[in-house]
mmCIF file of C-alpha atoms in Angstrom:
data_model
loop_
_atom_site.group_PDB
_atom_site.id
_atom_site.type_symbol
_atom_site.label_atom_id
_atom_site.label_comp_id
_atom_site.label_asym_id
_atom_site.label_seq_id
_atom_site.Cartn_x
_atom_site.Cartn_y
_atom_site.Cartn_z
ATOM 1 C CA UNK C 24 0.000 0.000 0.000
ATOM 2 C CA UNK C 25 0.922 3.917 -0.742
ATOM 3 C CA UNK C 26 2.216 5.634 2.162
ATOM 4 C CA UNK C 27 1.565 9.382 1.888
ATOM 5 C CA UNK C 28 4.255 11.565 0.922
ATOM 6 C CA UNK C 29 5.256 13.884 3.776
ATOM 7 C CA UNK C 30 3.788 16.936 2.469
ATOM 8 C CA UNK C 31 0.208 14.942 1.708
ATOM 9 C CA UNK C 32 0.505 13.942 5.183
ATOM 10 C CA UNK C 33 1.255 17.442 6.655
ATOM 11 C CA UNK C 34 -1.965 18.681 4.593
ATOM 12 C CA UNK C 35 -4.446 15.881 6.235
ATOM 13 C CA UNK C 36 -3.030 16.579 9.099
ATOM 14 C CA UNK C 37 -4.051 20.242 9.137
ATOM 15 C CA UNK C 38 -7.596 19.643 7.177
ATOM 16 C CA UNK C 39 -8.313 17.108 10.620
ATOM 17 C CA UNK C 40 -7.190 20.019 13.108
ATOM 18 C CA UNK C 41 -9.009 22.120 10.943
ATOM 19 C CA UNK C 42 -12.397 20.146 11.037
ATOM 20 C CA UNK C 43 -11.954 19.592 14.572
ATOM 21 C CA UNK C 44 -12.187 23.176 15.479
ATOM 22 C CA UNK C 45 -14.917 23.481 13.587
ATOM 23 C CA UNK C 46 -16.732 20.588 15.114
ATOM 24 C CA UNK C 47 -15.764 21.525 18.312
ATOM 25 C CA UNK C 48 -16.477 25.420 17.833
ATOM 26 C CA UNK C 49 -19.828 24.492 16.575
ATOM 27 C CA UNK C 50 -20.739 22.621 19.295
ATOM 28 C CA UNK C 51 -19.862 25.043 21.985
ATOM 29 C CA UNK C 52 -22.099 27.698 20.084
ATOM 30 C CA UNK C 53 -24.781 25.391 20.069
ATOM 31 C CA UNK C 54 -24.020 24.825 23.947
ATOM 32 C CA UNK C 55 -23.661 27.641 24.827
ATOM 33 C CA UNK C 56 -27.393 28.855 23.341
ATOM 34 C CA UNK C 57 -28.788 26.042 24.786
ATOM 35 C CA UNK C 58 -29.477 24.539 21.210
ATOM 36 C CA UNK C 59 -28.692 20.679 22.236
ATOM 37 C CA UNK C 60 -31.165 18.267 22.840
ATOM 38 C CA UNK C 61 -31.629 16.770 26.346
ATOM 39 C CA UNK C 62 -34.391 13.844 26.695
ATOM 40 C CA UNK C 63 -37.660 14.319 28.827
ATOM 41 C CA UNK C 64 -38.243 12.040 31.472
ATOM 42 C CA UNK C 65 -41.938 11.092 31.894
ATOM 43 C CA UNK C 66 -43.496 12.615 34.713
ATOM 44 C CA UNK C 67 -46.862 11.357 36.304
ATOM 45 C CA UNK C 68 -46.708 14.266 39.089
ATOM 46 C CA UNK C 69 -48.146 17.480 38.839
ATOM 47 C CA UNK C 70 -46.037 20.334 38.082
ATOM 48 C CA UNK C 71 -45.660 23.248 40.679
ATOM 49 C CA UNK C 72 -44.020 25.792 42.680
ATOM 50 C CA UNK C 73 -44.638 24.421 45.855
ATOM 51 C CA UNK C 74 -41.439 22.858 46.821
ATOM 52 C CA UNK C 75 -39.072 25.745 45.100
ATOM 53 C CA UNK C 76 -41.024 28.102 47.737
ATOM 54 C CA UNK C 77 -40.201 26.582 50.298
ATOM 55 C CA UNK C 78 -36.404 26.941 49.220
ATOM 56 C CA UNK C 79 -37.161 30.197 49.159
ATOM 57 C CA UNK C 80 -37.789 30.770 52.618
ATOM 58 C CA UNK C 81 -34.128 30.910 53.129
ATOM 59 C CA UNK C 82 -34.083 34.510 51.818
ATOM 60 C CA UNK C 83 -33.709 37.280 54.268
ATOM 61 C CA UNK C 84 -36.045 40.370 54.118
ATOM 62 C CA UNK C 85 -33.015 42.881 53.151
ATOM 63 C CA UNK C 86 -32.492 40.030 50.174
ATOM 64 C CA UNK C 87 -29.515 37.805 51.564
ATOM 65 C CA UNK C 88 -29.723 34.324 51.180
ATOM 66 C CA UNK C 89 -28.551 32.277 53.658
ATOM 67 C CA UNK C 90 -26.941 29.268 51.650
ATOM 68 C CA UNK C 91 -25.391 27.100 54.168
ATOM 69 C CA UNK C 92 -29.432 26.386 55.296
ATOM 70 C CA UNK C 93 -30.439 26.088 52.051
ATOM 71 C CA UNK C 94 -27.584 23.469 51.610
ATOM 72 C CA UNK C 95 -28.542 21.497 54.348
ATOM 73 C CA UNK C 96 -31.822 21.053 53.093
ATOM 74 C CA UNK C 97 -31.118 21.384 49.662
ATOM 75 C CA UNK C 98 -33.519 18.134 48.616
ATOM 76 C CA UNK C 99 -36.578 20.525 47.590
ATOM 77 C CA UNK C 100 -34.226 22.787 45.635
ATOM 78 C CA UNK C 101 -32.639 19.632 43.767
ATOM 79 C CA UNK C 102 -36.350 17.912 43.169
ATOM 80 C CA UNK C 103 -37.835 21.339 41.308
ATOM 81 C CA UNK C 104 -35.096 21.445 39.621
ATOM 82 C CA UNK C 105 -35.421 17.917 38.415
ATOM 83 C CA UNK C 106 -38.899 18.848 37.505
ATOM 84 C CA UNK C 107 -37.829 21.467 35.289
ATOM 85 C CA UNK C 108 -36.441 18.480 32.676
ATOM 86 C CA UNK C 109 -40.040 17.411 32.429
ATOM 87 C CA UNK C 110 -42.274 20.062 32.373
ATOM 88 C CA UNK C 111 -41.809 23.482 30.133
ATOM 89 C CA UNK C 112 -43.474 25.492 27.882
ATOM 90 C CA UNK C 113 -41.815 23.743 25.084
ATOM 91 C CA UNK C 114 -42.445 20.010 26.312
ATOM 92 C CA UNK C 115 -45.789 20.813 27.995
ATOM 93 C CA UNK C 116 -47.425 23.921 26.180
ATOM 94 C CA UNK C 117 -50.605 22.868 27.499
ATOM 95 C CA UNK C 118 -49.391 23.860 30.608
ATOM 96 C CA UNK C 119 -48.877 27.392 30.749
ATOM 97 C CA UNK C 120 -50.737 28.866 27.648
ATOM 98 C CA UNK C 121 -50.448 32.487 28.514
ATOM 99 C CA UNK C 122 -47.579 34.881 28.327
ATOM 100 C CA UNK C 123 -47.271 35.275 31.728
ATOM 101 C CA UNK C 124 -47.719 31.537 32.511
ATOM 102 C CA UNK C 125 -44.261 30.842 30.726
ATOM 103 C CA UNK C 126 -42.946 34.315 31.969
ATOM 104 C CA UNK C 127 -43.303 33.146 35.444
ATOM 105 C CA UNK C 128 -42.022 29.577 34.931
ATOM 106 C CA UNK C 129 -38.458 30.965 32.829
ATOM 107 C CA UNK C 130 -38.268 33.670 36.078
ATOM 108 C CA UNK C 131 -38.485 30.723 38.466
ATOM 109 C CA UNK C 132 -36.063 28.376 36.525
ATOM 110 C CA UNK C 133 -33.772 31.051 35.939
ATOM 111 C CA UNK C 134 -33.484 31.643 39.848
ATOM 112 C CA UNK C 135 -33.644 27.846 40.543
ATOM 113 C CA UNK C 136 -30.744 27.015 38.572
ATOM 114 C CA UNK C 137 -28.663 29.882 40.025
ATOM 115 C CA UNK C 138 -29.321 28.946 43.191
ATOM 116 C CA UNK C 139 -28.438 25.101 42.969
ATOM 117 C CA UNK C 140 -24.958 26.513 40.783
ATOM 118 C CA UNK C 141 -24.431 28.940 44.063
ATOM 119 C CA UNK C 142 -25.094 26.163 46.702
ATOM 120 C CA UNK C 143 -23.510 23.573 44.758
ATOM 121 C CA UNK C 144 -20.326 25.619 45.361
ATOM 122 C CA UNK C 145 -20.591 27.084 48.701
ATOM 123 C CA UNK C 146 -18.812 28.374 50.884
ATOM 124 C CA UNK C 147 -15.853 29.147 48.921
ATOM 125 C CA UNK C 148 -16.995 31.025 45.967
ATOM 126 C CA UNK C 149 -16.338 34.455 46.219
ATOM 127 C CA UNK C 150 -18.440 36.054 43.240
ATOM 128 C CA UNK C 151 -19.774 34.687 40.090
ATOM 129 C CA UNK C 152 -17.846 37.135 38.648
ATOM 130 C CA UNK C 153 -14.764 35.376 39.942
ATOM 131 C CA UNK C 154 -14.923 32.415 37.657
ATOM 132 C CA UNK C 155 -13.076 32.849 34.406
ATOM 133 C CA UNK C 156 -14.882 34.487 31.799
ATOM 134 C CA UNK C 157 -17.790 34.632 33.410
ATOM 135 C CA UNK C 158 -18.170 31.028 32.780
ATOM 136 C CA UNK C 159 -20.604 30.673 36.204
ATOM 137 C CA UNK C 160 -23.009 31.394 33.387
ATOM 138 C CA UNK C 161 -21.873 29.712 30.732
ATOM 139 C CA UNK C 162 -20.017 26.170 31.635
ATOM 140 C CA UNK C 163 -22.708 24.193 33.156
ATOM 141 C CA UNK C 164 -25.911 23.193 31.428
ATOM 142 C CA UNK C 165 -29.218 21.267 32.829
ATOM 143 C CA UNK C 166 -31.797 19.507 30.848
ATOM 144 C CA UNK C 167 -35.166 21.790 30.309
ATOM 145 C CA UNK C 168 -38.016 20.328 28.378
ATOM 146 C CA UNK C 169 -35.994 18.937 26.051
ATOM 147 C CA UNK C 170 -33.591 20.636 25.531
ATOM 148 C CA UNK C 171 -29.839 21.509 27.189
ATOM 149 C CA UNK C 172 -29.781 24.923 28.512
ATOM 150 C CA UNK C 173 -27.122 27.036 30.177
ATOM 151 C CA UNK C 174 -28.164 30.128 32.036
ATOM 152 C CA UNK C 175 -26.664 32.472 29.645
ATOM 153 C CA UNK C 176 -29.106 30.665 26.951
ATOM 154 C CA UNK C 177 -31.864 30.798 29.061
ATOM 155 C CA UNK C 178 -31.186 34.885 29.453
ATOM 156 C CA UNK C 179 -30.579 35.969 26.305
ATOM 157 C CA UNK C 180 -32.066 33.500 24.162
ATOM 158 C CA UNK C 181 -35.453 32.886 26.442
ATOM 159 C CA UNK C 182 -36.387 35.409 28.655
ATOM 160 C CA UNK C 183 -34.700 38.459 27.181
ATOM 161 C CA UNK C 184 -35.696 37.310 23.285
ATOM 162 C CA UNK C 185 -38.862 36.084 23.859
ATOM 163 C CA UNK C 186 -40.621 38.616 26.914
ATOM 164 C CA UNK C 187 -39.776 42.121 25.627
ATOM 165 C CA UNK C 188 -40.577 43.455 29.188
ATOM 166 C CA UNK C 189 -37.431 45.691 30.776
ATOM 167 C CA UNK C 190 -38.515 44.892 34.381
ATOM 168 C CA UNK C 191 -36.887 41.122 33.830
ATOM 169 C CA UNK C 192 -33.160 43.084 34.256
ATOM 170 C CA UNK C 193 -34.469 44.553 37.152
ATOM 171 C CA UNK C 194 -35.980 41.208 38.572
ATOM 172 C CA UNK C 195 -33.261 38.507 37.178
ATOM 173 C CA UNK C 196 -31.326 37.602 40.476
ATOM 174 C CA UNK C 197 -27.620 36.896 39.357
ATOM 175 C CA UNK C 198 -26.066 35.881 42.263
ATOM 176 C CA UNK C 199 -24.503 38.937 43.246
ATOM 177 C CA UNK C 200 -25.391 41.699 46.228
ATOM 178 C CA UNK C 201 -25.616 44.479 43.577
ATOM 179 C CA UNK C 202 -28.230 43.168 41.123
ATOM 180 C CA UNK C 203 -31.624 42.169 41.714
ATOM 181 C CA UNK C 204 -32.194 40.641 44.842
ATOM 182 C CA UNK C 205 -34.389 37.634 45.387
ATOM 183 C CA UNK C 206 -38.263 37.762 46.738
ATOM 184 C CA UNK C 207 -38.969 35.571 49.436
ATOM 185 C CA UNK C 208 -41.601 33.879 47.101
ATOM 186 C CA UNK C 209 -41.432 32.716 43.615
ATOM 187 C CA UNK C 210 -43.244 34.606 40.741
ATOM 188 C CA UNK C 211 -46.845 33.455 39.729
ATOM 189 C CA UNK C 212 -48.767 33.643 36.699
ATOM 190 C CA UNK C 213 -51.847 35.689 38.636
ATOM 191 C CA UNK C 214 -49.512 38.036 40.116
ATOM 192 C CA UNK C 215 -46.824 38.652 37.318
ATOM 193 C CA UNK C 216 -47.667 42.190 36.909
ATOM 194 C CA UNK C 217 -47.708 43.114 40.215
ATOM 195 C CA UNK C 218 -44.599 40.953 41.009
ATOM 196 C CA UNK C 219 -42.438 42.114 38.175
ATOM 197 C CA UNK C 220 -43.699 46.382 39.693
ATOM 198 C CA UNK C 221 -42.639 45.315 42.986
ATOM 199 C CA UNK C 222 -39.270 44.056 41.770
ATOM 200 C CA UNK C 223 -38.601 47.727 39.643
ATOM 201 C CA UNK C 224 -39.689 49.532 42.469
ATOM 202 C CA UNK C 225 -37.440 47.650 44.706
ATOM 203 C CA UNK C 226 -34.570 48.138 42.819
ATOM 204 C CA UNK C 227 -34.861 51.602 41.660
ATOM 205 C CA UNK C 228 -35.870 52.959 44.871
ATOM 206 C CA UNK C 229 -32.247 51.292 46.184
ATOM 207 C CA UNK C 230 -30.074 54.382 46.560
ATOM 208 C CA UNK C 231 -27.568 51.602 45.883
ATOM 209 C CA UNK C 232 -28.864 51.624 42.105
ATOM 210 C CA UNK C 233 -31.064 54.929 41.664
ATOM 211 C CA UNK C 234 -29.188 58.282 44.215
ATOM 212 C CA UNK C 235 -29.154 62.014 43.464
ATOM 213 C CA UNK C 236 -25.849 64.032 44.058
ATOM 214 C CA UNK C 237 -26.656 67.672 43.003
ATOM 215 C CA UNK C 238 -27.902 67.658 39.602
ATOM 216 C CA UNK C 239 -26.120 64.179 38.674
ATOM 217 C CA UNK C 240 -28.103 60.722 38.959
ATOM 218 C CA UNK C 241 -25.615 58.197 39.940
ATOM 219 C CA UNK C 242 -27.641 54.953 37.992
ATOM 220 C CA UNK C 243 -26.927 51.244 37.979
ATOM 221 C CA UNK C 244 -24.898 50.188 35.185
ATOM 222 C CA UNK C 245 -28.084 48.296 34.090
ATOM 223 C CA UNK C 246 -29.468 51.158 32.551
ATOM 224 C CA UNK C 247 -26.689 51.752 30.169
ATOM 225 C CA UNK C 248 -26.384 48.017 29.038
ATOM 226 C CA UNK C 249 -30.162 47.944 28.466
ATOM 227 C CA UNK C 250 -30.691 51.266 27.609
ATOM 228 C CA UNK C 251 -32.571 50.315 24.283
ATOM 229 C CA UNK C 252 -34.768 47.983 26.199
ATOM 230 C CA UNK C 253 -36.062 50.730 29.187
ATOM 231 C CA UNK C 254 -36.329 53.239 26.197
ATOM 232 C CA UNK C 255 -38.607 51.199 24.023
ATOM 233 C CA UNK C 256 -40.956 50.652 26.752
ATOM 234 C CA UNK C 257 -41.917 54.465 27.244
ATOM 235 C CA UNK C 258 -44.663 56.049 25.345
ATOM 236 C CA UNK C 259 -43.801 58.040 22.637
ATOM 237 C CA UNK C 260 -42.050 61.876 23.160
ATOM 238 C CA UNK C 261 -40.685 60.238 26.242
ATOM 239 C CA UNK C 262 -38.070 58.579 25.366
ATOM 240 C CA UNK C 263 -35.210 60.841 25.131
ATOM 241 C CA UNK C 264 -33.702 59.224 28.408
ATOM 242 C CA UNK C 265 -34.154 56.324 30.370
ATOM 243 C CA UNK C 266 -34.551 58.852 33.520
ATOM 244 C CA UNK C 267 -38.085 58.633 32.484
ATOM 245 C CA UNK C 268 -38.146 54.920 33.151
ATOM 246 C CA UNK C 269 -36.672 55.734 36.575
ATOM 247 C CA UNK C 270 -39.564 58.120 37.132
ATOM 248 C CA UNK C 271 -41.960 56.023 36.729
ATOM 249 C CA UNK C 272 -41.225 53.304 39.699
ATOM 250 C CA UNK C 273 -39.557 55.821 41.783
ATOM 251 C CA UNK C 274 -42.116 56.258 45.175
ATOM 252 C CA UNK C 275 -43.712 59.570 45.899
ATOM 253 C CA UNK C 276 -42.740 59.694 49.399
ATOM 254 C CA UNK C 277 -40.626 58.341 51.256
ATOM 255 C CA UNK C 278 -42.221 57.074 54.286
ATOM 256 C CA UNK C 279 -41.316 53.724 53.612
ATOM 257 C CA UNK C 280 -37.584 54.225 52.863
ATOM 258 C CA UNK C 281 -36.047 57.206 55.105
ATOM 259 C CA UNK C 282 -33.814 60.007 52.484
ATOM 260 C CA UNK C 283 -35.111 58.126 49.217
ATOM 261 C CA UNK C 284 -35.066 60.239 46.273
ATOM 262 C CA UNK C 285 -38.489 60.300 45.150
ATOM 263 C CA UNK C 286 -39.994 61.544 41.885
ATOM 264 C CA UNK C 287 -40.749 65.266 43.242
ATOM 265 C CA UNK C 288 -36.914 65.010 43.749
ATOM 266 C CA UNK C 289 -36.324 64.094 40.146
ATOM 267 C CA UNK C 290 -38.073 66.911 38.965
ATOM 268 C CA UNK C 291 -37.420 69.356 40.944
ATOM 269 C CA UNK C 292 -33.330 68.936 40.115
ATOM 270 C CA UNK C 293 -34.051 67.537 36.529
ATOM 271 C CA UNK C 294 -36.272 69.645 35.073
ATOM 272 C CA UNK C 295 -40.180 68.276 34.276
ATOM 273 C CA UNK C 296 -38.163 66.441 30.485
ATOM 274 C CA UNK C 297 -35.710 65.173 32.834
ATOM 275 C CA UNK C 298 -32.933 66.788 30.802
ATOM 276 C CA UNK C 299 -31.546 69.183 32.872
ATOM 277 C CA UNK C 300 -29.108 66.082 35.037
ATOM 278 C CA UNK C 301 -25.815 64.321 33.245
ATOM 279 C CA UNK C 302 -26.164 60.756 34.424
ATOM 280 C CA UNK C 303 -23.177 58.316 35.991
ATOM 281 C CA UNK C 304 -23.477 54.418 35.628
ATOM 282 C CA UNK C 305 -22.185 52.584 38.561
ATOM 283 C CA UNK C 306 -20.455 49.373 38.781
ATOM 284 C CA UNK C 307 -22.131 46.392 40.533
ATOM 285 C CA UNK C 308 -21.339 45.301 43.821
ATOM 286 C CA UNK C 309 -20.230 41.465 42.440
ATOM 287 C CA UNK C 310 -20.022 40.011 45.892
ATOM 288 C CA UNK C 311 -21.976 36.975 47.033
ATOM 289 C CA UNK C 312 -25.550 37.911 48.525
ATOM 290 C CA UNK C 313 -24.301 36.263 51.711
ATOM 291 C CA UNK C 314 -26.497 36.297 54.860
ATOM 292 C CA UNK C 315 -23.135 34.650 56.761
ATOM 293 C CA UNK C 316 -20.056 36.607 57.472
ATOM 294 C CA UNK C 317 -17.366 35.551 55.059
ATOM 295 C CA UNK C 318 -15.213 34.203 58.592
ATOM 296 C CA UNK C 319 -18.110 32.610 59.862
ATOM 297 C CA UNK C 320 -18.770 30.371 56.745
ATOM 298 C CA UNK C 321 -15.294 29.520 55.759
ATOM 299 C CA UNK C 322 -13.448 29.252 59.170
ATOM 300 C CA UNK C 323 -11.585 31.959 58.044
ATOM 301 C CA UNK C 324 -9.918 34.192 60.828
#
């Protein structure tokens, strides 16, 4: 038999690397937008939110989340999420045929998933920003309805593609102490609305996220990033700046919070078009949600 001449050999050689990458490239896209199939186990249980709220419990009124608890009892947390392979609106439409139906259940999920990747590595992560490349959100993948999702596929591609509703980035717990912070219960279809208000109202009346300094508005970083989204929910001649957004969850008073800025606030410094203030975008506050002191959960001195 023929043996290849060096030079032939060389050239397959480099056409199998080549293909390779590709294969391998192509793959991780499709990974990585949760594009791979994942079987459905059969289920003969009802589908609910019943055990995931209980998880829930675990969260602390200011929004911490006190992990090593929901470790120790982590079996309700690792069932729902087991349920989630079964039941979604892609394997079981019939089961939430409304928008907010699905809303709710991608929300939940979302927050599920996060929670089990956050407990799963407890105590010692730091930050999910910590991991390389961000890859808290991109490296691990669990089977939903069929098909193999990560949670960056199930943000971009699901619930920021499919819901065109800017109150998910103010709602979408991330893991960290300067995003969204978890409700103590988990989003349902009949309240969605309300939910979703209570979630921007939370957030933006944060002085963390929403503070007046003279006539600049120091603004989470969220605002910039999704600028196009908060601007394209506004009616129209008010969307020359996403301050407008902000005025519309900010509270009146401030009874509730004590030195809140509050919309009066707003327009008194910004001007009734809220164009009078230059804007700053803060960073994030990346650090674990933690209700436990970082010594008291590690051992640490």
């Amino acid at each position: 038999m023929e043996t290849p001449a060096p030079s032939r050999r060389r050239l397959l050689l480099v056409m199998a690397a080549f293909l390779l990458s590709a294969v391998l490239a192509v793959g991780g896209v499709l990974y990585m937008h949760g594009l791979l199939p994942a079987s459905v186990p059969s289920g003969d249980f009802p589908f609910h939110y019943g055990g995931y709220a209980r998880v829930l419990r675990h969260v602390k009124p200011d929004g911490d989340v006190d992990f090593s608890a929901m470790g120790r009892e982590r079996l309700e947390l690792d069932t729902f999420v087991r349920s989630l392979a079964t039941f979604s609106p892609r394997s079981r439409p019939d089961l939430f045929e409304k928008p907010e139906d699905a809303l709710a259940y991608w929300l939940n999920a979302y927050h599920a998933l996060v929670l089990q990747a956050l407990v799963d590595e407890y105590p010692y992560l730091e930050s999910v920003e910590s991991k390389w490349l961000g890859s808290f959100f991109w490296s691990r993948s669990w089977p939903v309805g069929g098909q193999r999702l990560t949670l960056w596929a199930l943000k971009h591609r699901i619930l920021l593609k499919e819901f065109a509703d800017p109150r998910i980035h103010l709602a979408l717990f991330r893991g960290t102490r300067g995003g969204p912070l978890l409700d103590g219960a988990p989003f349902e279809p009949a309240f969605l609305d309300s939910q979703l208000n209570d979630a921007a109202r939370r957030f933006i009346g944060d002085k963390r996220h929403v503070r007046l300094e003279g006539n600049t508005v120091h603004l989470a970083r969220v605002f910039d990033t999704y600028r196009e989204d908060f601007l394209a929910a506004l009616p129209e001649g008010r969307r020359g700046t996403v301050l407008q957004f902000v005025w519309a969850f900010l509270p009146d008073t401030c009874t509730d919070r004590y030195g809140c800025d509050t919309r009066g606030d707003l327009d008194r410094v910004c001007g009734t078009k809220l164009d009078q203030c230059s804007i700053a975008f803060e960073a994030e506050n990346v650090s674990l949600p933690d209700a436990a002191e970082r010594g008291l959960r590690t051992g640490a001195p």
